[in-house]
Coordinates of C-alpha atoms in Angstrom, one line a residue:
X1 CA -64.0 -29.6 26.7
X2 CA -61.7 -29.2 23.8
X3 CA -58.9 -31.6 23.6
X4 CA -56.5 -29.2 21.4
X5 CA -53.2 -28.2 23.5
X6 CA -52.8 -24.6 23.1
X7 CA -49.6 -22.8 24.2
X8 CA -51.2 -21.7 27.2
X9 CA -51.7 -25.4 28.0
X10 CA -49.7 -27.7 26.3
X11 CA -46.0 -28.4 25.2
X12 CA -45.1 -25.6 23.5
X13 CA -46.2 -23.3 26.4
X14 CA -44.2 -25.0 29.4
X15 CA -41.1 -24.9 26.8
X16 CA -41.2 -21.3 26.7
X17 CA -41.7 -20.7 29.7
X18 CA -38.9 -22.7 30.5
X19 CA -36.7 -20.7 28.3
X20 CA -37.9 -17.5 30.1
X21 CA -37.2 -18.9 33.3
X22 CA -33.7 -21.3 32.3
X23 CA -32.2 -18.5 30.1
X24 CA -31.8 -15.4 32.6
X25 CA -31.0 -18.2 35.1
X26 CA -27.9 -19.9 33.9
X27 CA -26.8 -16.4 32.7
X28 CA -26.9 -15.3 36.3
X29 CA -25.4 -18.6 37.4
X30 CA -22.3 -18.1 35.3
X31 CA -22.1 -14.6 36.7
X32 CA -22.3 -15.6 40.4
X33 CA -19.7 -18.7 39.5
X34 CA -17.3 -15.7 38.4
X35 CA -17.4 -13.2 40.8
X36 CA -17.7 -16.4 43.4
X37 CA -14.0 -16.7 42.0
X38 CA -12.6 -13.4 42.0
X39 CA -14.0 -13.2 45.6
X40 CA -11.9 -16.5 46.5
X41 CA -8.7 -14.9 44.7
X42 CA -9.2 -11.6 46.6
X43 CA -10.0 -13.6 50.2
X44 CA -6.4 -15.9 49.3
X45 CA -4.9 -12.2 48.8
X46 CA -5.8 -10.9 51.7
X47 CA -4.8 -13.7 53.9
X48 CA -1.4 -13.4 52.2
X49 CA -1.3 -9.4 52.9
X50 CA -2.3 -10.2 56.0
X51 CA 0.4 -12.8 56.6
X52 CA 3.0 -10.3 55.4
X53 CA 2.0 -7.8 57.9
X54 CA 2.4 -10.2 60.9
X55 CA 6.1 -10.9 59.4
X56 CA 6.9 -7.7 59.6
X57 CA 5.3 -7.1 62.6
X58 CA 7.8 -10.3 64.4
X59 CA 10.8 -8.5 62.4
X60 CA 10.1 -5.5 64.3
X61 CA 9.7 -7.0 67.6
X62 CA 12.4 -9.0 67.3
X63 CA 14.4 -6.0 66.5
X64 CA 13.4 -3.9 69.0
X65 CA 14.4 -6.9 72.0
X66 CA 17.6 -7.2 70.5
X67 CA 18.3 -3.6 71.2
X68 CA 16.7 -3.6 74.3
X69 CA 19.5 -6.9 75.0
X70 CA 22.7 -4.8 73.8
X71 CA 21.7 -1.5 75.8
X72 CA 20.9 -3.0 79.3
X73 CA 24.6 -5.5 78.4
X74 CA 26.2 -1.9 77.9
X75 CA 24.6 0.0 80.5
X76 CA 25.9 -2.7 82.9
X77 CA 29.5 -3.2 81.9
X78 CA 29.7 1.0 82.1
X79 CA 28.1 1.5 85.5
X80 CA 27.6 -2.1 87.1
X81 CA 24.1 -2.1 88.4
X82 CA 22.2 -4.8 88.2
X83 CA 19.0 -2.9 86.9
X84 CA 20.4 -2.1 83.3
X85 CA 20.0 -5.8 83.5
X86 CA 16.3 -5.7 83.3
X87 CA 15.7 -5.0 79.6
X88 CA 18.3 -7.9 78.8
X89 CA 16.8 -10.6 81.1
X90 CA 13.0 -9.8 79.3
X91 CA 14.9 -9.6 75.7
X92 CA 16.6 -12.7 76.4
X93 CA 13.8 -14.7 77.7
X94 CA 11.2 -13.2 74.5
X95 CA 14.1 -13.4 71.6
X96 CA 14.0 -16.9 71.3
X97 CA 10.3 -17.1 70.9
X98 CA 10.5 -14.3 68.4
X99 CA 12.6 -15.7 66.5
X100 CA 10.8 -19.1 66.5
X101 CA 7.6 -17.2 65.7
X102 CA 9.4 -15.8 62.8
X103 CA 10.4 -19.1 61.3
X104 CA 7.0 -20.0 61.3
X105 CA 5.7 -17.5 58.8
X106 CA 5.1 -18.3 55.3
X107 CA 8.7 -17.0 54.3
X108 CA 11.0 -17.1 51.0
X109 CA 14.4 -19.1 50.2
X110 CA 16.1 -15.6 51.2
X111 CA 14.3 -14.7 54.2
X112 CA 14.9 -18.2 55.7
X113 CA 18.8 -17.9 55.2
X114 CA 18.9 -14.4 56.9
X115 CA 16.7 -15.3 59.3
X116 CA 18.7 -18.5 60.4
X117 CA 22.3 -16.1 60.2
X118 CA 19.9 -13.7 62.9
X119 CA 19.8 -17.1 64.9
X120 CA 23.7 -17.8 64.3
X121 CA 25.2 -14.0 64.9
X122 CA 22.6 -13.9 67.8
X123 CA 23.9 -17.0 69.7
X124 CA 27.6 -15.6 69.5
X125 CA 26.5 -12.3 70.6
X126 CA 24.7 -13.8 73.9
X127 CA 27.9 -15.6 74.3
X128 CA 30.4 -12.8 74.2
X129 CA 27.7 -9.9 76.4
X130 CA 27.0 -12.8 78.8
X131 CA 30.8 -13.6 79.9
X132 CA 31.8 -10.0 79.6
X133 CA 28.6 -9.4 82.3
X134 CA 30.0 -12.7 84.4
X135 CA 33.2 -10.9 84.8
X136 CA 32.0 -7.3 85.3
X137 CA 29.8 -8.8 87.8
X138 CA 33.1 -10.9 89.3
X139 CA 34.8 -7.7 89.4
X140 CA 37.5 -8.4 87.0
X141 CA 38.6 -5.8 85.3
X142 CA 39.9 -8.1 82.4
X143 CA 36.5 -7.3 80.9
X144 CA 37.2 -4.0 79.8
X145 CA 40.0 -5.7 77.6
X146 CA 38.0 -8.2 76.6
X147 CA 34.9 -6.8 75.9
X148 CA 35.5 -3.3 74.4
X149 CA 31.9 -3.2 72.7
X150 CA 32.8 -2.7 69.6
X151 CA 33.1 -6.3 68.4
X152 CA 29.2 -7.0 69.8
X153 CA 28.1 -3.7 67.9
X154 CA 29.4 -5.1 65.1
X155 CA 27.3 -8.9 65.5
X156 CA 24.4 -6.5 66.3
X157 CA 24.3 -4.6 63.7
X158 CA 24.8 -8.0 61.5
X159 CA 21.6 -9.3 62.8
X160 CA 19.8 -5.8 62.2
X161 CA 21.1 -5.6 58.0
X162 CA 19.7 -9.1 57.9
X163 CA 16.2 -8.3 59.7
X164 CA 16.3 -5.5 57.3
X165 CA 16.5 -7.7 54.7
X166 CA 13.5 -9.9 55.5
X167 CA 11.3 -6.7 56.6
X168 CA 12.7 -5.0 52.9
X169 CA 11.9 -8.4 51.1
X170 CA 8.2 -8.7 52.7
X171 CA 7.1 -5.2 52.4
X172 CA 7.6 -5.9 48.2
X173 CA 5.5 -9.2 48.5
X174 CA 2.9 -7.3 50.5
X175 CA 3.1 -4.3 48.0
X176 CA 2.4 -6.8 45.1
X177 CA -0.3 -8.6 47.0
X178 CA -1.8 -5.0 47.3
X179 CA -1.5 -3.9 43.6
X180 CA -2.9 -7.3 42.9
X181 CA -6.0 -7.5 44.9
X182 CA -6.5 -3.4 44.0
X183 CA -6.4 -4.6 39.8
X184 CA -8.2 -7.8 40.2
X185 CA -10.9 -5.2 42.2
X186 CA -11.0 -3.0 39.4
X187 CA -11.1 -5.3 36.4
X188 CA -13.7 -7.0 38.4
X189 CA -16.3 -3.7 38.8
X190 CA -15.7 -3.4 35.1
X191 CA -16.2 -6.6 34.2
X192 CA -19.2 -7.2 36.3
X193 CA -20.8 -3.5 35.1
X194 CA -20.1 -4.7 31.4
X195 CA -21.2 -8.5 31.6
X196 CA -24.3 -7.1 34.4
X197 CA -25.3 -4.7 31.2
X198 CA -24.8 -7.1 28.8
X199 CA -27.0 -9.8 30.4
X200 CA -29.6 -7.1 31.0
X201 CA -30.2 -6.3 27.6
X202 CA -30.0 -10.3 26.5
X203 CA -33.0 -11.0 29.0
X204 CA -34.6 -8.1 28.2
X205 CA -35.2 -8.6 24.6
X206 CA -35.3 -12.6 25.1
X207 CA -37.8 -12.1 27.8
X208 CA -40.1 -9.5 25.6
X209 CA -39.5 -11.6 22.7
X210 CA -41.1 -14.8 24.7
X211 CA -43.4 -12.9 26.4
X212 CA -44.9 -11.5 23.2
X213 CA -45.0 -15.0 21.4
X214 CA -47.0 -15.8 25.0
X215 CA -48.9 -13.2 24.8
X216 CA -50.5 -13.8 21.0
X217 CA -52.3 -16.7 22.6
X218 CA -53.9 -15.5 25.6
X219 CA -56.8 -14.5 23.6
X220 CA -57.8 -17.8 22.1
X221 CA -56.8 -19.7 25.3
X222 CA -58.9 -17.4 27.5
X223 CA -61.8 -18.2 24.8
X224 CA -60.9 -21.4 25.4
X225 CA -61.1 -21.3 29.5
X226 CA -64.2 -19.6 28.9
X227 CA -65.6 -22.6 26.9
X228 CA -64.4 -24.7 29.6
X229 CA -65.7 -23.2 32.3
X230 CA -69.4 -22.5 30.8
X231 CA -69.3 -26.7 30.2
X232 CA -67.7 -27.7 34.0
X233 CA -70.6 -25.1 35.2
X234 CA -73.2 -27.3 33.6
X235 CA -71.7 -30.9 34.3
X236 CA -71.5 -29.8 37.7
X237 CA -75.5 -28.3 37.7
X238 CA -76.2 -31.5 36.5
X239 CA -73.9 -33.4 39.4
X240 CA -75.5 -31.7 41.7
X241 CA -79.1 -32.3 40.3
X242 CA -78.6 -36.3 40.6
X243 CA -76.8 -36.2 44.0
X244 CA -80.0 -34.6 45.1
X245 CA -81.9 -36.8 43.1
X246 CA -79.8 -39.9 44.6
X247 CA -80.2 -38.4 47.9
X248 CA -83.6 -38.2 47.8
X249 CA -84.4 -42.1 46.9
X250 CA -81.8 -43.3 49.6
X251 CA -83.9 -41.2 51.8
X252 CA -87.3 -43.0 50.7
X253 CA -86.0 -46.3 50.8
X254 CA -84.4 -45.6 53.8
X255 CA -88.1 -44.7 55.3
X256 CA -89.4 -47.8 53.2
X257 CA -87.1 -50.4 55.2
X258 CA -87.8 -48.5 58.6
X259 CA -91.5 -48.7 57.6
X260 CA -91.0 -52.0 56.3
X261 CA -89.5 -53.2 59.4
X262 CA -91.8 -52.1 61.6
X263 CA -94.6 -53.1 60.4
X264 CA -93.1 -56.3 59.9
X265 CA -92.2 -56.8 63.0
X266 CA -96.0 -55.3 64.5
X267 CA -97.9 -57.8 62.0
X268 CA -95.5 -60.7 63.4
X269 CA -95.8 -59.9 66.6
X270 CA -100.0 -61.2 66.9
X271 CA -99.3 -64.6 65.3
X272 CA -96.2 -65.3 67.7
X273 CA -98.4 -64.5 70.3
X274 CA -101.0 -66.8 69.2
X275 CA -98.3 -69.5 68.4
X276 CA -97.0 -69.3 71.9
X277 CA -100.1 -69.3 73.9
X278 CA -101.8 -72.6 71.7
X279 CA -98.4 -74.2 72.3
X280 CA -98.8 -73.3 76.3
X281 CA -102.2 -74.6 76.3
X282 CA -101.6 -77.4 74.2
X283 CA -98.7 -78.1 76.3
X284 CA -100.9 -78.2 79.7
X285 CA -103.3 -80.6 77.7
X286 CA -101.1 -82.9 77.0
X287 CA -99.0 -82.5 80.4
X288 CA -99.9 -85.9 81.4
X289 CA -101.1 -87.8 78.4
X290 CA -98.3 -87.2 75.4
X291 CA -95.2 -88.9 75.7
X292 CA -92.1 -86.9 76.9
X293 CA -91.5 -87.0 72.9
X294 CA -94.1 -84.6 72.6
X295 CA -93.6 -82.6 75.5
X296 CA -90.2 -81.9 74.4
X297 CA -91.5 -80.7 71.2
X298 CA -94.2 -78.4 72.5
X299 CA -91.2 -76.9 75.2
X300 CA -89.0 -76.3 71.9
X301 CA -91.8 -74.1 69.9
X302 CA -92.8 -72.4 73.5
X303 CA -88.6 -71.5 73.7
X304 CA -88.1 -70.8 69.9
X305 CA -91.4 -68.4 69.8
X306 CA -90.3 -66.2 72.5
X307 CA -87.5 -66.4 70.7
X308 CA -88.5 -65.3 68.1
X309 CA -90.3 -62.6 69.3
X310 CA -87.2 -61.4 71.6
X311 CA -85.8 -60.6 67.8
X312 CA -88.4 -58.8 66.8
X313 CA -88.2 -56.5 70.3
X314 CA -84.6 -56.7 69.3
X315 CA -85.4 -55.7 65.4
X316 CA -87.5 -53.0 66.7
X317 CA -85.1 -51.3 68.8
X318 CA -82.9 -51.9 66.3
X319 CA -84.9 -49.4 63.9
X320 CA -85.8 -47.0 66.7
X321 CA -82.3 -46.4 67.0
X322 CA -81.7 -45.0 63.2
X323 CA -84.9 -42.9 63.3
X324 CA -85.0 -41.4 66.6
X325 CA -83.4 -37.7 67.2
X326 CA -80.2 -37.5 68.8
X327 CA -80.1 -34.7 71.3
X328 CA -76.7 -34.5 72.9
X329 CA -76.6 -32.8 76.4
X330 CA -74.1 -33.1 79.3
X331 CA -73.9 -36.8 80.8
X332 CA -72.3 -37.8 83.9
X333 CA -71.2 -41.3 82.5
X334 CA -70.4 -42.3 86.1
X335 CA -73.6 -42.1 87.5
X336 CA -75.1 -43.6 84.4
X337 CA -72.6 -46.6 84.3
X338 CA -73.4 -47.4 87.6
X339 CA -77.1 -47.4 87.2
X340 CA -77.0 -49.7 84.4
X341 CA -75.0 -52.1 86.5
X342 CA -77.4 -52.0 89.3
X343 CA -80.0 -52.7 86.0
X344 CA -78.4 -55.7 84.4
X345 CA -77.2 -57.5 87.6
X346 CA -81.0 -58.8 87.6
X347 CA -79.9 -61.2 85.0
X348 CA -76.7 -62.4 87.4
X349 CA -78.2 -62.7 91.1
X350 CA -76.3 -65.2 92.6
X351 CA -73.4 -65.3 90.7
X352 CA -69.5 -63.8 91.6
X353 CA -69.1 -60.8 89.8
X354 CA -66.4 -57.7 90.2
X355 CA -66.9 -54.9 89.0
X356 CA -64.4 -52.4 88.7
X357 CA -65.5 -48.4 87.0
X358 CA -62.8 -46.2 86.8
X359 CA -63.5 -42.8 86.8
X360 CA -66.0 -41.9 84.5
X361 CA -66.4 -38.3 82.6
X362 CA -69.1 -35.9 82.0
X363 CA -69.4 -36.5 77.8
X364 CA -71.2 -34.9 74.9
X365 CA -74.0 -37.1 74.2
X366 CA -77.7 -38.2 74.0
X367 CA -78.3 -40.2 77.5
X368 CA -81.0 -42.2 76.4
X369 CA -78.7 -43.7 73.4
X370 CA -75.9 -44.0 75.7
X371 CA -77.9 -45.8 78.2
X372 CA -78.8 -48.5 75.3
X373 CA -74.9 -48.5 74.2
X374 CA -73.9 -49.5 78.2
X375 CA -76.6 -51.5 78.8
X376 CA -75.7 -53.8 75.6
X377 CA -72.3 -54.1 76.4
X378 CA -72.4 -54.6 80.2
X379 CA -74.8 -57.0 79.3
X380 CA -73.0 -59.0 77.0
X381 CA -70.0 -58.8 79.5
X382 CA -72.1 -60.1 82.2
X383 CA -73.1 -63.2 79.9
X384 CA -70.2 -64.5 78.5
X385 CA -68.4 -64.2 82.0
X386 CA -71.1 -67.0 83.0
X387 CA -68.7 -69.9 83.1
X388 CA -66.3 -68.4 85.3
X389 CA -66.9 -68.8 88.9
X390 CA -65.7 -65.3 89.6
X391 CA -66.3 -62.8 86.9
X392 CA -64.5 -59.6 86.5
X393 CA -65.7 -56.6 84.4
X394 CA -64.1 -53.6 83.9
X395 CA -65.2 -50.4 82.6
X396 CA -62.5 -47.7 82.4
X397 CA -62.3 -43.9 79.9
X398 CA -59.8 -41.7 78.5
X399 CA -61.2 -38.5 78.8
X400 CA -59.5 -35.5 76.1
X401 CA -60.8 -32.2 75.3
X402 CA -62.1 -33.6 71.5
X403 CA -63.3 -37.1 72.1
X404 CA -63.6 -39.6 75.0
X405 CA -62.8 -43.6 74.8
X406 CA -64.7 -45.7 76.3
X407 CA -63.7 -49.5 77.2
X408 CA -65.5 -52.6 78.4
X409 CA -63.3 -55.4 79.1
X410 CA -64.5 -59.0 81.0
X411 CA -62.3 -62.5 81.5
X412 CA -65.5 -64.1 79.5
X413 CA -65.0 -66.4 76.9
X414 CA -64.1 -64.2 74.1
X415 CA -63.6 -64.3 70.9
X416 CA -61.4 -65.9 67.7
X417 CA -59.9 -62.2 66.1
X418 CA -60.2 -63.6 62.9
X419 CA -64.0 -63.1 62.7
X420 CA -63.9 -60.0 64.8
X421 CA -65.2 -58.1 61.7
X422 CA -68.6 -59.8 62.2
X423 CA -68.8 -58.6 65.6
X424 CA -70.7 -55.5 65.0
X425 CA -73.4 -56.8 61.9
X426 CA -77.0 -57.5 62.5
X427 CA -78.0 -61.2 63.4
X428 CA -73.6 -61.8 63.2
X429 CA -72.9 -64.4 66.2
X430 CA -69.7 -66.5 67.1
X431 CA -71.4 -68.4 69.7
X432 CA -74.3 -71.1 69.4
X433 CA -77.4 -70.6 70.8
X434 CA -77.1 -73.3 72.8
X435 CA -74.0 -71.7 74.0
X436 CA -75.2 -68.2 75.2
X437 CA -78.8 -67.1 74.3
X438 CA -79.4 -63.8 72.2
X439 CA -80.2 -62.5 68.8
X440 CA -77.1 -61.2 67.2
X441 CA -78.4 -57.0 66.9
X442 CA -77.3 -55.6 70.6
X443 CA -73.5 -55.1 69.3
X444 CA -75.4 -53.5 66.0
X445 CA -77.2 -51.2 68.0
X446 CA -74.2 -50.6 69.4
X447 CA -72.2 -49.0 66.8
X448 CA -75.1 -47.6 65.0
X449 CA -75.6 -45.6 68.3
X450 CA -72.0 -44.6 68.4
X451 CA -72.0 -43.7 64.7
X452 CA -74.7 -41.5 65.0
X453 CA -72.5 -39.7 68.0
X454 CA -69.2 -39.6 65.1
X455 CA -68.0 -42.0 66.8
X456 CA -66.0 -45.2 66.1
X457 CA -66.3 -48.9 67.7
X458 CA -64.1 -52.0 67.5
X459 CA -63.2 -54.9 70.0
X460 CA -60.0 -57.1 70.6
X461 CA -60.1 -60.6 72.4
X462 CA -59.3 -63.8 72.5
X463 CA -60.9 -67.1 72.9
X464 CA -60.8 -68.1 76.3
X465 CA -58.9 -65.3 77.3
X466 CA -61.6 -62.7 77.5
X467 CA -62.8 -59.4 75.4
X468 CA -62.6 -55.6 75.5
X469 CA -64.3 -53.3 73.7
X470 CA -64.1 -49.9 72.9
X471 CA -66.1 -46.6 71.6
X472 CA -65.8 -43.0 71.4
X473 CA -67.9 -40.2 71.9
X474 CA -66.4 -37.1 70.2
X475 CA -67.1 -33.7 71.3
X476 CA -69.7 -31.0 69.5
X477 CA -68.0 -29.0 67.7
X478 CA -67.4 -25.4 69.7
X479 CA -68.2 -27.1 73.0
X480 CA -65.2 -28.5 75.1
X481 CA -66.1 -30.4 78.3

């Protein structure tokens, strides 16, 4: 493949397109950062408008309770009934709340100064209407001397010239606010139209410009692509031709070792056979005239050459398992489980065992390798529980809808963790053969079984404290048990 960067490819490409793209965008940035400001002007604008309305609003409720106080005081001094009292009681009870709601707004210098005088003039006009309506209601007719109206027109009107004067003084501010917001609108749609056409046209012609210095190398970097992909199409012919190649001599000398191995262990087998029974027979000869020396020697070759072919039964099986066909079908584990116990329990007549099997699922898998794959591990469970005077094995599952895990776990003599990665190799041991007899390839057989099913296998323990080991069987794909 060529090496030469093209624009298409290289440097000079990604900084133009970076230009296309960074150019248009920080001119739309600055335009959103402007009109992000007007719109916070026009919101602050609008909050005061609004603030201005609710002054006015409190101006003209508090007016309209102060007349409602004067005409129920007058309507009582005239005819003396106690229900042209009404309208004052309310206005007396709400002007004080008005007038503290007023305060409150955001008001000028002058508006607070009338405002406080409405406070002053009001609190002498209460004064004056509430003893002239004490003496009315006394029936002393003093009141109509000393309460001729006029004076608390005149403290009433007072407070309305200065309401005026905050209503008069607010409805300028909220005038301006309006002519202000309706401007700032205005230069803002011509602004934005002006700076909106003006960007248009920038990224227009900067675009095309780009695009057009873009588009004078597409030609040669197509060429290019075209070059390329003619050369990946043969590299990966070629890839293809030694994976198959590749494939093809792991396959042979994968049937070379099976064949190897077999016929090993078929040619072996004849001259362990003779070995053992000349050692037999030698032994008999010798039963009474060798010393115990020589006995003992015979005995060993008798033990090691069934030992020895025990392996090569082992070796065998071993193989079997790698070539034989797996044909998966619906297993009830259960019932299989328990018929391998009833199988290896040969080996420990007499001894104290417990067994405890959960509840076992139906599973995905070939029955004959999962026979092997129990019958291994139980087996090995019920051997390295041998020095304990009761042994207890345990054989439990989690079942799911993709994959089932299995577990096998005794109170045996386990195993140091740190060489737990040898478990599962051929001829791998952590126990003499002194110890516990065997040859190293059940656990093997083991996961090679389980690997052939997809699944995985691994063991915890500890030494003297016992082992468990696990194994799943995944599902066929498109078939849920």
């Amino acid at each position: 493949m060529s090496s030469t960067a093209t624009p298409f490819t290289g440097i000079a490409f990604r900084q133009r397109l970076t230009r296309v793209l960074i150019v248009p965008m920080l001119l739309i940035t600055a335009i959103a950062t402007v009109l992000a400001a007007v719109v916070l002007r026009l919101s602050t604008l609008s909050r005061a408008a609004a603030a201005s309305e609710r002054a006015i609003a409190e101006v003209n409720l508090l007016e309209r309770r102060l007349i409602d106080a004067e005409t129920g005081t007058r309507g009582f001094l005239q005819f003396g009934e106690e229900e042209f009292l009404e309208p004052k009681h309310s206005a007396d009870r709400d002007i004080p709340i008005s007038m503290e709601a007023l305060r409150g707004e955001a008001l000028d210098a002058e508006q607070r100064r009338q405002s406080d005088q409405v406070a002053e003039v009001y609190a002498r006009w209460a004064g004056m209407s509430g003893a002239a309506v004490a003496m009315r209601r006394a029936g002393d007719s003093r009141y109509a001397a000393l309460d001729t109206g006029i004076e608390r027109k005149h403290l009433m009107d007072d407070m309305r010239r200065s309401l005026q004067v905050i209503r008069d003084r607010e409805t300028v501010r909220a005038a301006d606010r309006a002519a202000q917001a309706a401007t700032m609108t205005r230069r803002t749609v011509v602004v934005t139209l002006a700076v909106a056409i003006a960007v248009g046209v920038v990224i227009g012609t900067f675009t095309r410009r780009e695009l057009r210095r873009l588009g004078g190398t597409y030609q040669v970097t197509l060429a290019e692509m075209e070059t390329n992909t003619a050369q990946l199409e043969t590299l990966t012919a070629s890839l293809e031709q030694r994976v198959e190649e590749r494939t093809r001599q792991w396959q042979q000398a994968n049937q070379e070792l099976e064949a190897f191995t077999y016929s090993v262990s078929h040619d072996l087998r004849a001259p362990l056979r003779h070995i053992s029974g000349f050692s037999q027979l030698l032994g008999e000869a010798m039963e009474r005239s060798a010393s115990p020396q020589v006995r003992h020697y015979v005995s060993r070759i008798v033990q090691r050459t069934h030992e020895a072919g025990q392996l090569i039964d082992d070796l065998l099986a071993f193989s079997r398992t790698g070539r034989v066909e797996v044909v998966r079908t619906r297993v009830d584990s259960e019932t299989l489980v328990r018929s391998v116990v009833d199988s290896v329990m040969a080996d420990g007549a007499g001894r104290g065992v417990e067994w405890s099997i959960g509840s076992l699922p139906v599973v995905d898998a070939d029955p004959a390798l999962l026979r092997i794959v129990f019958t291994n591990l139980l087996s090995n469970a019920l051997k390295y529980t041998r020095p304990r005077a009761i042994a207890t094995i345990a054989v439990r599952a989690t079942h799911g809808p993709a994959i089932t895990t299995f577990s096998v776990e005794d109170n045996g003599v386990g195993f140091d963790m740190q060489y737990g990665d040898k478990l599962f190799g051929v001829f791998q041991r952590l126990h003499g053969a002194d110890e516990f007899d065997g040859t190293g390839i059940g656990l093997a057989t083991v996961k090679r079984i389980v690997a052939r099913h997809g699944g995985e296998t691994w063991a915890e323990g500890a030494l003297d404290r016992g082992a468990t080991f696990w194994f799943t069987i995944p599902a066929t794909a498109g078939r849920e048990l």
